[in-house]
PDB file of C-alpha atoms in Angstrom:
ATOM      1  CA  UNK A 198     -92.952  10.786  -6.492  1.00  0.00           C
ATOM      2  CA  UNK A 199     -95.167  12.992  -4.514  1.00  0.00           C
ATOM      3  CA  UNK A 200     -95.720  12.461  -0.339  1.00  0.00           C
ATOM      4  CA  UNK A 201     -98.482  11.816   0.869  1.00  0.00           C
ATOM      5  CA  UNK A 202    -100.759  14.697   2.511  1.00  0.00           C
ATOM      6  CA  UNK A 203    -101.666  14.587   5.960  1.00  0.00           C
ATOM      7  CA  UNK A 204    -105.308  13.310   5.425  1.00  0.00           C
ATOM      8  CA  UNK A 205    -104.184  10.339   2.949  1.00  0.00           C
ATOM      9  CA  UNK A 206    -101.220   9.702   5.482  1.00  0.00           C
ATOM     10  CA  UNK A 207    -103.265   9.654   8.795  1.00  0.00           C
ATOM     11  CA  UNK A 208    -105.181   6.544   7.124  1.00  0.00           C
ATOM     12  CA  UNK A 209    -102.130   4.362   7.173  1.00  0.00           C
ATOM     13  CA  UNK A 210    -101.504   2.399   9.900  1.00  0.00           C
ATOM     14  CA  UNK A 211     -98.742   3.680  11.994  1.00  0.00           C
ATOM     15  CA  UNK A 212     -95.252   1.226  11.736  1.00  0.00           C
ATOM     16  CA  UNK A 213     -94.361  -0.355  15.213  1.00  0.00           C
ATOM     17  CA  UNK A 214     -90.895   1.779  14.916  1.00  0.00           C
ATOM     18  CA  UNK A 215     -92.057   5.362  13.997  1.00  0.00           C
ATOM     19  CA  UNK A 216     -95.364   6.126  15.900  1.00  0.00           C
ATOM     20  CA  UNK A 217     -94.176  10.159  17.098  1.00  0.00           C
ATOM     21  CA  UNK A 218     -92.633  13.200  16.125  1.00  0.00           C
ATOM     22  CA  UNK A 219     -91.697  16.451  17.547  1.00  0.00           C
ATOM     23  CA  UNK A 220     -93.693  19.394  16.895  1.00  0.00           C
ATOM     24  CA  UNK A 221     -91.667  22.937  17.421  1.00  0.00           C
ATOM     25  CA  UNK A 222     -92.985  26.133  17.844  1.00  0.00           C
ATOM     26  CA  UNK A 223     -90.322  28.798  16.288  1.00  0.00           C
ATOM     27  CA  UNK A 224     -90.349  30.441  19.693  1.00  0.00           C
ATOM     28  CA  UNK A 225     -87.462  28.450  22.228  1.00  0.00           C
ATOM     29  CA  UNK A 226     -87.463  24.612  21.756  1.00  0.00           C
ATOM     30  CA  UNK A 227     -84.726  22.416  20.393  1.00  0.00           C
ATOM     31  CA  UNK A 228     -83.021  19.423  20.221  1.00  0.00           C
ATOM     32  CA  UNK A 229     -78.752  20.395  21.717  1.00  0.00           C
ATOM     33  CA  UNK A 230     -76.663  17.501  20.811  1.00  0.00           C
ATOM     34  CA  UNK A 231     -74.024  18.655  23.131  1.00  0.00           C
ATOM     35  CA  UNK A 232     -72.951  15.246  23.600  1.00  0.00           C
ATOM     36  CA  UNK A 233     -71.526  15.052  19.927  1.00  0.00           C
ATOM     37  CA  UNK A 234     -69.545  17.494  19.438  1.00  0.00           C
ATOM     38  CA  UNK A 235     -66.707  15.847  19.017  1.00  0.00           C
ATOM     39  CA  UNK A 236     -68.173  12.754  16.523  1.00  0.00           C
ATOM     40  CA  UNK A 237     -69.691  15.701  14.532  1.00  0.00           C
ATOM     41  CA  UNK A 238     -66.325  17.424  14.062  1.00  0.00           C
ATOM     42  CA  UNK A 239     -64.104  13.902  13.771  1.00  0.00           C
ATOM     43  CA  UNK A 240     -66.471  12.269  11.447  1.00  0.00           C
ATOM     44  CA  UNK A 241     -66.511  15.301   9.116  1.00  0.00           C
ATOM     45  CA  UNK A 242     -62.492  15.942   9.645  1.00  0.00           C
ATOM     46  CA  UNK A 243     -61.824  11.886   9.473  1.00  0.00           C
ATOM     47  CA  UNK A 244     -63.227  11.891   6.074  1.00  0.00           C
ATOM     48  CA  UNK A 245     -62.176  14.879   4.327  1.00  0.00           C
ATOM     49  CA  UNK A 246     -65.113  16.865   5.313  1.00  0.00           C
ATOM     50  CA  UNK A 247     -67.407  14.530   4.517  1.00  0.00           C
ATOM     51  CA  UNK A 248     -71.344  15.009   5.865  1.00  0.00           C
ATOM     52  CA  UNK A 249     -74.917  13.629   5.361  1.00  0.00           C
ATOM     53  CA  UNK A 250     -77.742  15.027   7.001  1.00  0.00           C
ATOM     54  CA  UNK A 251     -81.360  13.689   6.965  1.00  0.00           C
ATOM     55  CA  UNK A 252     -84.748  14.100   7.781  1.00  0.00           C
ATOM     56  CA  UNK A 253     -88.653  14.360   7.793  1.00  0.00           C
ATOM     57  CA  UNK A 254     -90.565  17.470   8.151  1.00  0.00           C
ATOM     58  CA  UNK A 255     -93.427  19.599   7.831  1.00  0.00           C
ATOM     59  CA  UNK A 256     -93.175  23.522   7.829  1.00  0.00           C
ATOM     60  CA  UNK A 257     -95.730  25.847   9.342  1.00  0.00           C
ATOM     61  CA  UNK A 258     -96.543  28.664   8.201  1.00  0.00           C
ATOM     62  CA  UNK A 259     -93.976  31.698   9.870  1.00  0.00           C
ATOM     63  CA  UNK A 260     -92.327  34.639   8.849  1.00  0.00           C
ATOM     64  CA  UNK A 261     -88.924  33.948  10.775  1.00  0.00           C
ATOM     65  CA  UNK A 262     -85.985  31.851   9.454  1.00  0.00           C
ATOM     66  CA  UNK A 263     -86.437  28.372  11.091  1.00  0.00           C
ATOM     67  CA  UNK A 264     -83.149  26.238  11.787  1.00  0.00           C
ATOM     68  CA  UNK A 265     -83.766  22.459  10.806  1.00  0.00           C
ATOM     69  CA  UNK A 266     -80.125  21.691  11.857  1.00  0.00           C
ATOM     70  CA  UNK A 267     -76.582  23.286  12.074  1.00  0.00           C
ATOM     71  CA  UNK A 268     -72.795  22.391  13.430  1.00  0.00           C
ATOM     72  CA  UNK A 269     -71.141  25.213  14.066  1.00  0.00           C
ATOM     73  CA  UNK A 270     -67.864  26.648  15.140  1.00  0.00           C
ATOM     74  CA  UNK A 271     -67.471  30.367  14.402  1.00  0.00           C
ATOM     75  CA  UNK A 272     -68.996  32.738  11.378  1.00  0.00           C
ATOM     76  CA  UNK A 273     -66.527  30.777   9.586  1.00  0.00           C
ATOM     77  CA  UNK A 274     -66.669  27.752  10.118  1.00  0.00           C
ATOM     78  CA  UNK A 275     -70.441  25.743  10.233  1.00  0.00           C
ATOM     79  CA  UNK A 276     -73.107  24.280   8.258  1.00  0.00           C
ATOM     80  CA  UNK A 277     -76.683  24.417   8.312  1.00  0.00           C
ATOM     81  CA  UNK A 278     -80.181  23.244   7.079  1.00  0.00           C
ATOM     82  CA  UNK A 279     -82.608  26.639   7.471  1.00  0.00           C
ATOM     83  CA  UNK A 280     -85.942  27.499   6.045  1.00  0.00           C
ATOM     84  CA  UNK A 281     -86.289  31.147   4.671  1.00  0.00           C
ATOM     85  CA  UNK A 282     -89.547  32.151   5.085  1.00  0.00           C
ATOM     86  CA  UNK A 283     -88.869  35.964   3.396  1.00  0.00           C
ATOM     87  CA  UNK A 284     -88.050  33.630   0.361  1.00  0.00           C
ATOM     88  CA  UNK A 285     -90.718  30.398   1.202  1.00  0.00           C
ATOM     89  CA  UNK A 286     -87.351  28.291   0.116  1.00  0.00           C
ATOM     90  CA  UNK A 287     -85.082  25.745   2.067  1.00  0.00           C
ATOM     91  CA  UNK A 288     -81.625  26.333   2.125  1.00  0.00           C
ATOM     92  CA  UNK A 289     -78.343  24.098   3.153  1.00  0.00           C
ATOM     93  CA  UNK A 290     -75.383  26.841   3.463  1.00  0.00           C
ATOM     94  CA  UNK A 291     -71.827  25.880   4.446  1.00  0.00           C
ATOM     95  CA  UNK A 292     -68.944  28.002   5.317  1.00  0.00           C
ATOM     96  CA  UNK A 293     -65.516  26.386   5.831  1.00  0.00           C
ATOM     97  CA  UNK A 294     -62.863  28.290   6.063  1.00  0.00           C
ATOM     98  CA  UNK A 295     -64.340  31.152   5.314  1.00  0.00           C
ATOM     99  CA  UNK A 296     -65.485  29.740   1.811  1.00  0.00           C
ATOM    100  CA  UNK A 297     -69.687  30.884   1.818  1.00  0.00           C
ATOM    101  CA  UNK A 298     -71.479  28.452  -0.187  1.00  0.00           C
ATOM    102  CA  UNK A 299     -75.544  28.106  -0.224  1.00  0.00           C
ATOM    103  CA  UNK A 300     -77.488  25.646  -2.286  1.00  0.00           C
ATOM    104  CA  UNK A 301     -81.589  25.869  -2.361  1.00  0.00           C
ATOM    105  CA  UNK A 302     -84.988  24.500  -2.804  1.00  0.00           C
ATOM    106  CA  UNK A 303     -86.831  26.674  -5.034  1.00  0.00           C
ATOM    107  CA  UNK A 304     -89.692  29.073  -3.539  1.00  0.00           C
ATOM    108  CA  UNK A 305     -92.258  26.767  -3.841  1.00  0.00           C
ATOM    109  CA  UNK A 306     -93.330  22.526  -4.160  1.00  0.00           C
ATOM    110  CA  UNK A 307     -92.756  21.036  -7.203  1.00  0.00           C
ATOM    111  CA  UNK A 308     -97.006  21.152  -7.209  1.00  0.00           C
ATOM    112  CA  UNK A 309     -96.762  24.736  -7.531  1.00  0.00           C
ATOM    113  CA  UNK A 310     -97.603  25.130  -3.272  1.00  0.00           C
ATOM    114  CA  UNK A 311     -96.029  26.813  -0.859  1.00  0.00           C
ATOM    115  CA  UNK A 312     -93.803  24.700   1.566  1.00  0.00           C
ATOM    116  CA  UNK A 313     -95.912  25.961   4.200  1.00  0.00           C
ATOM    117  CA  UNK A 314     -99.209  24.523   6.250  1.00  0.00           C
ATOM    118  CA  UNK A 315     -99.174  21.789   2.913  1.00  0.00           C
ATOM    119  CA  UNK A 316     -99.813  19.173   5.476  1.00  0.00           C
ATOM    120  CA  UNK A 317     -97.226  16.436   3.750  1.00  0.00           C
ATOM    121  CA  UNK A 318     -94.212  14.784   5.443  1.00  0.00           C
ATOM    122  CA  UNK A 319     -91.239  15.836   3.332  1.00  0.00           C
ATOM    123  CA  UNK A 320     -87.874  14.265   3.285  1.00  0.00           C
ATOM    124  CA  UNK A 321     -85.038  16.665   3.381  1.00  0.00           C
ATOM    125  CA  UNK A 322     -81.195  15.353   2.447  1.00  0.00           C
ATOM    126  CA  UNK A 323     -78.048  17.682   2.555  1.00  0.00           C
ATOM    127  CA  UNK A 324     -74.425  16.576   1.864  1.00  0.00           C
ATOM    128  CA  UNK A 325     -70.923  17.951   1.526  1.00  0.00           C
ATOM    129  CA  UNK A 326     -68.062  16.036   0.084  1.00  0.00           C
ATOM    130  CA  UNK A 327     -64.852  18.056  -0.178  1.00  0.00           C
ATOM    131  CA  UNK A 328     -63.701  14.742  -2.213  1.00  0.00           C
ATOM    132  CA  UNK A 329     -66.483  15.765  -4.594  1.00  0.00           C
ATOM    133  CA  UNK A 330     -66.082  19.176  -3.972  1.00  0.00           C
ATOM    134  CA  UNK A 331     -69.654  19.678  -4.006  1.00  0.00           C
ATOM    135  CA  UNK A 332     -72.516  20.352  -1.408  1.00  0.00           C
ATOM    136  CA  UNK A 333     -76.360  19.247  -2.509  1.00  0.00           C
ATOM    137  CA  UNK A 334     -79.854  19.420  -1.641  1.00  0.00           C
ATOM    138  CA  UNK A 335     -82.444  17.134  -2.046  1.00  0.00           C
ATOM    139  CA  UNK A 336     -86.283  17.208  -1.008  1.00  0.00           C
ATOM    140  CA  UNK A 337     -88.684  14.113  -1.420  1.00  0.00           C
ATOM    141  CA  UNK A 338     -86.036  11.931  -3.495  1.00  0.00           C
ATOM    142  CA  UNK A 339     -85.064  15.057  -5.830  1.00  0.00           C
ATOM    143  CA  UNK A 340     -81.823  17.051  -6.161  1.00  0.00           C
ATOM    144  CA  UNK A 341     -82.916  20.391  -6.178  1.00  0.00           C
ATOM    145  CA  UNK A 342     -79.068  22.112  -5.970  1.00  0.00           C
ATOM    146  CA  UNK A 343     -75.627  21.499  -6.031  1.00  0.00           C
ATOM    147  CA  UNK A 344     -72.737  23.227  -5.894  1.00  0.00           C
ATOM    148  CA  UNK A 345     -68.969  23.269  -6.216  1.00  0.00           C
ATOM    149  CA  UNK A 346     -65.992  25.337  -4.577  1.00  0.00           C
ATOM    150  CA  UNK A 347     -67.163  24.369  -0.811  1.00  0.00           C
ATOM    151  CA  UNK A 348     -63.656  25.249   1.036  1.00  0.00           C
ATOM    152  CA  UNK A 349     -61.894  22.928   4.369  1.00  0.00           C
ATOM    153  CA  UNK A 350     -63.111  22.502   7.474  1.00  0.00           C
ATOM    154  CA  UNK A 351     -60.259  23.960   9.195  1.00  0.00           C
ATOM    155  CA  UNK A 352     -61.603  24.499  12.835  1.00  0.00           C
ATOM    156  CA  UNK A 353     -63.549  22.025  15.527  1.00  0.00           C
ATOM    157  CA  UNK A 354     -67.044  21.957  15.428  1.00  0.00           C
ATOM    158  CA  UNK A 355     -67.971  23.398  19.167  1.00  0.00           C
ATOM    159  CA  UNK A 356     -71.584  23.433  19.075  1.00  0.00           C
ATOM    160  CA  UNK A 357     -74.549  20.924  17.489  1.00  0.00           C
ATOM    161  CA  UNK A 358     -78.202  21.694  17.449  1.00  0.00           C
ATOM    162  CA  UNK A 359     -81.489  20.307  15.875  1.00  0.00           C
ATOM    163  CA  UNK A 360     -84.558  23.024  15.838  1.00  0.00           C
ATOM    164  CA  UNK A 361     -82.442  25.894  16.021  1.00  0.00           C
ATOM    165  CA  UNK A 362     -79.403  27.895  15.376  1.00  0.00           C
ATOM    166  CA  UNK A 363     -76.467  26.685  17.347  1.00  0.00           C
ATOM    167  CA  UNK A 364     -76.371  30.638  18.709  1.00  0.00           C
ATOM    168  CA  UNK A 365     -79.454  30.269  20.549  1.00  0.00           C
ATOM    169  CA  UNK A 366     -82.178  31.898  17.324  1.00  0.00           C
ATOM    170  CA  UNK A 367     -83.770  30.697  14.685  1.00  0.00           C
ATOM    171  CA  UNK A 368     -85.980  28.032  15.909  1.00  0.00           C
ATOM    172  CA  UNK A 369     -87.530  25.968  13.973  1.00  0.00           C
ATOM    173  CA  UNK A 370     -91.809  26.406  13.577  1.00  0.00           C
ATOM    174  CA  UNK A 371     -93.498  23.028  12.590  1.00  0.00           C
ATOM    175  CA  UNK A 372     -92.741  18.774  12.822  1.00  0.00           C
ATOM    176  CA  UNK A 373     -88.994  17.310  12.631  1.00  0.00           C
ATOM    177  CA  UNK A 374     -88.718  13.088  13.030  1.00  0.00           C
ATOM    178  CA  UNK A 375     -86.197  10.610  11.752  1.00  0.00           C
ATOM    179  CA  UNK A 376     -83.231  12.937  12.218  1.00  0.00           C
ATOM    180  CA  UNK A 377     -79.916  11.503  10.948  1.00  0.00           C
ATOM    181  CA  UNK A 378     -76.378  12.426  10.280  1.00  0.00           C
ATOM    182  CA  UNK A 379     -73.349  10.268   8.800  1.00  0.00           C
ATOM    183  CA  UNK A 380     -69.698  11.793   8.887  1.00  0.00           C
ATOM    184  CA  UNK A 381     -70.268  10.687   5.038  1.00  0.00           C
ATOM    185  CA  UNK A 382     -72.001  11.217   1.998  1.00  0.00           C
ATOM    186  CA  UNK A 383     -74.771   9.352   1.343  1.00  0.00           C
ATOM    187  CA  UNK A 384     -75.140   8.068  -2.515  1.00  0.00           C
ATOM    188  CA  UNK A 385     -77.932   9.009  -4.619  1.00  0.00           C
ATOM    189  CA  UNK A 386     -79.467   5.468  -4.405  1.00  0.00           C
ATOM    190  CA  UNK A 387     -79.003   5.612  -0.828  1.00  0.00           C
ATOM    191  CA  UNK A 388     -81.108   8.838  -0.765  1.00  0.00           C
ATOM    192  CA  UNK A 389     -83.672   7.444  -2.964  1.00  0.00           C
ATOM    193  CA  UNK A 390     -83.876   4.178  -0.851  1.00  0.00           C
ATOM    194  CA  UNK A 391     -84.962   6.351   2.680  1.00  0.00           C
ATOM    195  CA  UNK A 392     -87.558   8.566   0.570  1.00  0.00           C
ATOM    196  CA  UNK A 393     -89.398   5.843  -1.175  1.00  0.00           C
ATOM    197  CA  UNK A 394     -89.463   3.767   2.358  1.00  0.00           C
ATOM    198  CA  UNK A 395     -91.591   6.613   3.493  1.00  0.00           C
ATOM    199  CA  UNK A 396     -93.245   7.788   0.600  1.00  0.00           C
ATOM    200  CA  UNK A 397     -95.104   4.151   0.215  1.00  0.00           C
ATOM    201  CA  UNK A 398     -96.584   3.875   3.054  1.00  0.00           C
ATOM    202  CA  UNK A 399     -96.675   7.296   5.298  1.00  0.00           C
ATOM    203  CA  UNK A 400     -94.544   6.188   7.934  1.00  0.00           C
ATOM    204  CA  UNK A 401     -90.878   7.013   7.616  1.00  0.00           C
ATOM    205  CA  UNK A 402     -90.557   3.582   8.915  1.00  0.00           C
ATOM    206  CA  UNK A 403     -86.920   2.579   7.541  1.00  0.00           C
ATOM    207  CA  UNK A 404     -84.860   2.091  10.403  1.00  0.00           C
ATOM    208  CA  UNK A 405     -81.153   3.436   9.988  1.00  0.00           C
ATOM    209  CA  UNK A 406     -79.868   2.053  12.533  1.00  0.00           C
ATOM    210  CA  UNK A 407     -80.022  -1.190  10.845  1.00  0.00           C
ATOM    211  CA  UNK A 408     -80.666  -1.738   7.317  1.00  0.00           C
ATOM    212  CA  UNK A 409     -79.768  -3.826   4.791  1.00  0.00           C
ATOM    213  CA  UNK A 410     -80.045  -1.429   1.936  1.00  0.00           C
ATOM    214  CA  UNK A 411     -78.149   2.064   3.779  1.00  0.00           C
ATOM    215  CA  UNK A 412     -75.604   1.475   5.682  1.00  0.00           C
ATOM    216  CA  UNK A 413     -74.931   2.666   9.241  1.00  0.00           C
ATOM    217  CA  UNK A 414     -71.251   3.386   8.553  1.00  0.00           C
ATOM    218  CA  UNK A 415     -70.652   6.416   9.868  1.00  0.00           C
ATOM    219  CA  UNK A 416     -73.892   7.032  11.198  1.00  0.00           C
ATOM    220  CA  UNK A 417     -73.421   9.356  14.146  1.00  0.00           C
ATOM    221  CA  UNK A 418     -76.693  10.758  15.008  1.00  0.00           C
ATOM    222  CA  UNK A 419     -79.787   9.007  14.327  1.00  0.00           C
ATOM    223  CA  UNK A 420     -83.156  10.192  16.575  1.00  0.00           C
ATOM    224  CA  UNK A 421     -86.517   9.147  15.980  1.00  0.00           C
ATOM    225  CA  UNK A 422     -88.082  10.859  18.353  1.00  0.00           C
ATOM    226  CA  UNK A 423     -90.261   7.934  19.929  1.00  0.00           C
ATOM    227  CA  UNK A 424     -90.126   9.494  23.453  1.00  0.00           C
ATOM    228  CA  UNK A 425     -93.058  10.144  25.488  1.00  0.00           C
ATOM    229  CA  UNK A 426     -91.616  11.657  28.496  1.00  0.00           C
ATOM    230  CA  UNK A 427     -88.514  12.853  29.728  1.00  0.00           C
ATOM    231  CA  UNK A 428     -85.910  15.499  28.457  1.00  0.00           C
ATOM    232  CA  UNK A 429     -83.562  12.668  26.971  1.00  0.00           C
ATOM    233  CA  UNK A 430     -83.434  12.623  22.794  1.00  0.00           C
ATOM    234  CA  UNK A 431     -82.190   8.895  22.443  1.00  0.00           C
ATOM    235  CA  UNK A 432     -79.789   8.319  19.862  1.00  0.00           C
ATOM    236  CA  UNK A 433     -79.573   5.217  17.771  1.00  0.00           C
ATOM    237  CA  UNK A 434     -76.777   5.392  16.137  1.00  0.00           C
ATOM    238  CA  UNK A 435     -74.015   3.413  16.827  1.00  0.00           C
ATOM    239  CA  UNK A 436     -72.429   6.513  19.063  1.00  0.00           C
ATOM    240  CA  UNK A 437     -75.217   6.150  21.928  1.00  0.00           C
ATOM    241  CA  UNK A 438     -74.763   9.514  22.401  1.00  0.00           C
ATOM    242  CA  UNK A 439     -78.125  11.432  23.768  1.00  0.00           C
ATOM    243  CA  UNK A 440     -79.001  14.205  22.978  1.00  0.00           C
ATOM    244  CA  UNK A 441     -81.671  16.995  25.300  1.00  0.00           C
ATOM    245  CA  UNK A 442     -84.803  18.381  24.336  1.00  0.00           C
ATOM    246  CA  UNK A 443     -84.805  22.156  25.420  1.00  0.00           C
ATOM    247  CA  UNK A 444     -88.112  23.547  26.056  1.00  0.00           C
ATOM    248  CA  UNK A 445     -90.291  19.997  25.660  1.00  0.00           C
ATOM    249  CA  UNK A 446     -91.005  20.472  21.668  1.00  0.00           C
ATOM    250  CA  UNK A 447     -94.693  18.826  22.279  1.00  0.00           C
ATOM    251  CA  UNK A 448     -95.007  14.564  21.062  1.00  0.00           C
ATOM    252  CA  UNK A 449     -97.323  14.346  17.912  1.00  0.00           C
ATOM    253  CA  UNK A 450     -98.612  11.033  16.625  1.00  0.00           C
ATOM    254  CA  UNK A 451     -99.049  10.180  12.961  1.00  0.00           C
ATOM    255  CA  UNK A 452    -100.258   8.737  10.743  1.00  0.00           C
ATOM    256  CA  UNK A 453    -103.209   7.889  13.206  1.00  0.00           C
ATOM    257  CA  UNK A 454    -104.129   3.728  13.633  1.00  0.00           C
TER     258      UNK A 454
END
């Protein structure tokens, strides 16, 4: 199932619960989630190096690699979600314990488009399962990668970021909303379940936080970026734990009423 593009989508109504987004420029702004840390690194420890990560976006057009999200602890130790502009492909790479392990998108839509300036709200899921032994990709309800061999998490997680590299570069150029992250792995019908929501109607209007067809176990991070003000990301997850917008990333609203 194909998103909708930006003019079909900005003649939906916008859902009470997800009116605004973040829009980042590639040049300094972020999302630091110093504040979880620690639940990053014990929910992935806790269950065997177990991680979900989620979320909406639309690339603009760059020629810089642009950080979606990453935990990291040293050049051997960290994950991340990064767009490759030199390659016009989306990549989730993991390296635990020194084990390198990338999984990708493809250089182009399934439509035959670049990901870039396409105007559509995708829906980007990456996962690791040491149980599994696997890490996978998956844009707008599709697994485009997987991969097996992914190594331990052997060291604590000391730094957490969304828009950038957890080093202070690769910021991310274009939208980011409904940002989530589960010290588990989400199951394929799960995955399918948060695309669809969105892909109906526009709005990326399933609420994580409570659900009755994903569940919130597990769910550490969950922001939906419905500030107007302020330098406070609010989490809803069950964790409460805020996170700070660096550099105001600038409030979009969409679909329009």
């Amino acid at each position: 199932m194909l998103g909708l593009s930006g003019s079909m989508a900005n003649a939906v109504k916008p859902s009470a619960h997800n009116q605004r987004f973040r829009n980042f420029d590639g040049s300094d702004q972020s999302v630091t989630l110093a504040n979880l840390v620690d639940q990053v690194g014990q929910g992935i420890r806790t269950n065997v190096s177990e991680f979900s990560f989620s979320c909406w976006f639309r690339q603009e057009a760059t020629n810089s690699t642009g950080t979606l999200f990453r935990a990291h602890e040293s050049s051997d130790n960290f994950f991340a979600v990064i767009y490759k502009a030199n390659a016009d492909e989306f990549q989730f790479v993991t390296k635990f314990g020194g084990v390198n392990d990338t999984v990708t998108s493809g250089d182009e839509n399934d439509d035959g488009n670049s990901w870039e300036d396409d105007g559509i709200w995708h829906h980007l899921v990456a996962t690791v399962s040491v149980t599994d032994d696997t890490i996978e990709l998956w844009i707008d309800g599709t697994k485009k990668d997987d991969k097996s061999g992914v190594g331990t998490l052997d060291a604590a997680i000391t730094s957490v970021a969304i828009g950038q590299s957890s080093v202070g570069s690769s910021f991310h150029k274009g939208d980011i909303d409904e940002v989530a992250f589960w010290g588990r792995q989400l199951t394929d019908a799960e995955i399918a379940i948060i695309y669809n929501a969105g892909a109906q109607s526009g709005e990326k209007a399933i609420d994580l936080s409570n659900s009755a067809h994903v569940s919130n176990q597990e769910l550490i991070g969950y922001f939906r970026f419905e500030e107007t003000s302020g330098e406070v990301a609010i989490n809803s997850a069950p964790t409460k734990l805020n996170g700070e917008y660096t550099n105001g990333p600038a409030v979009g609203t969409t679909p329009l009423p």
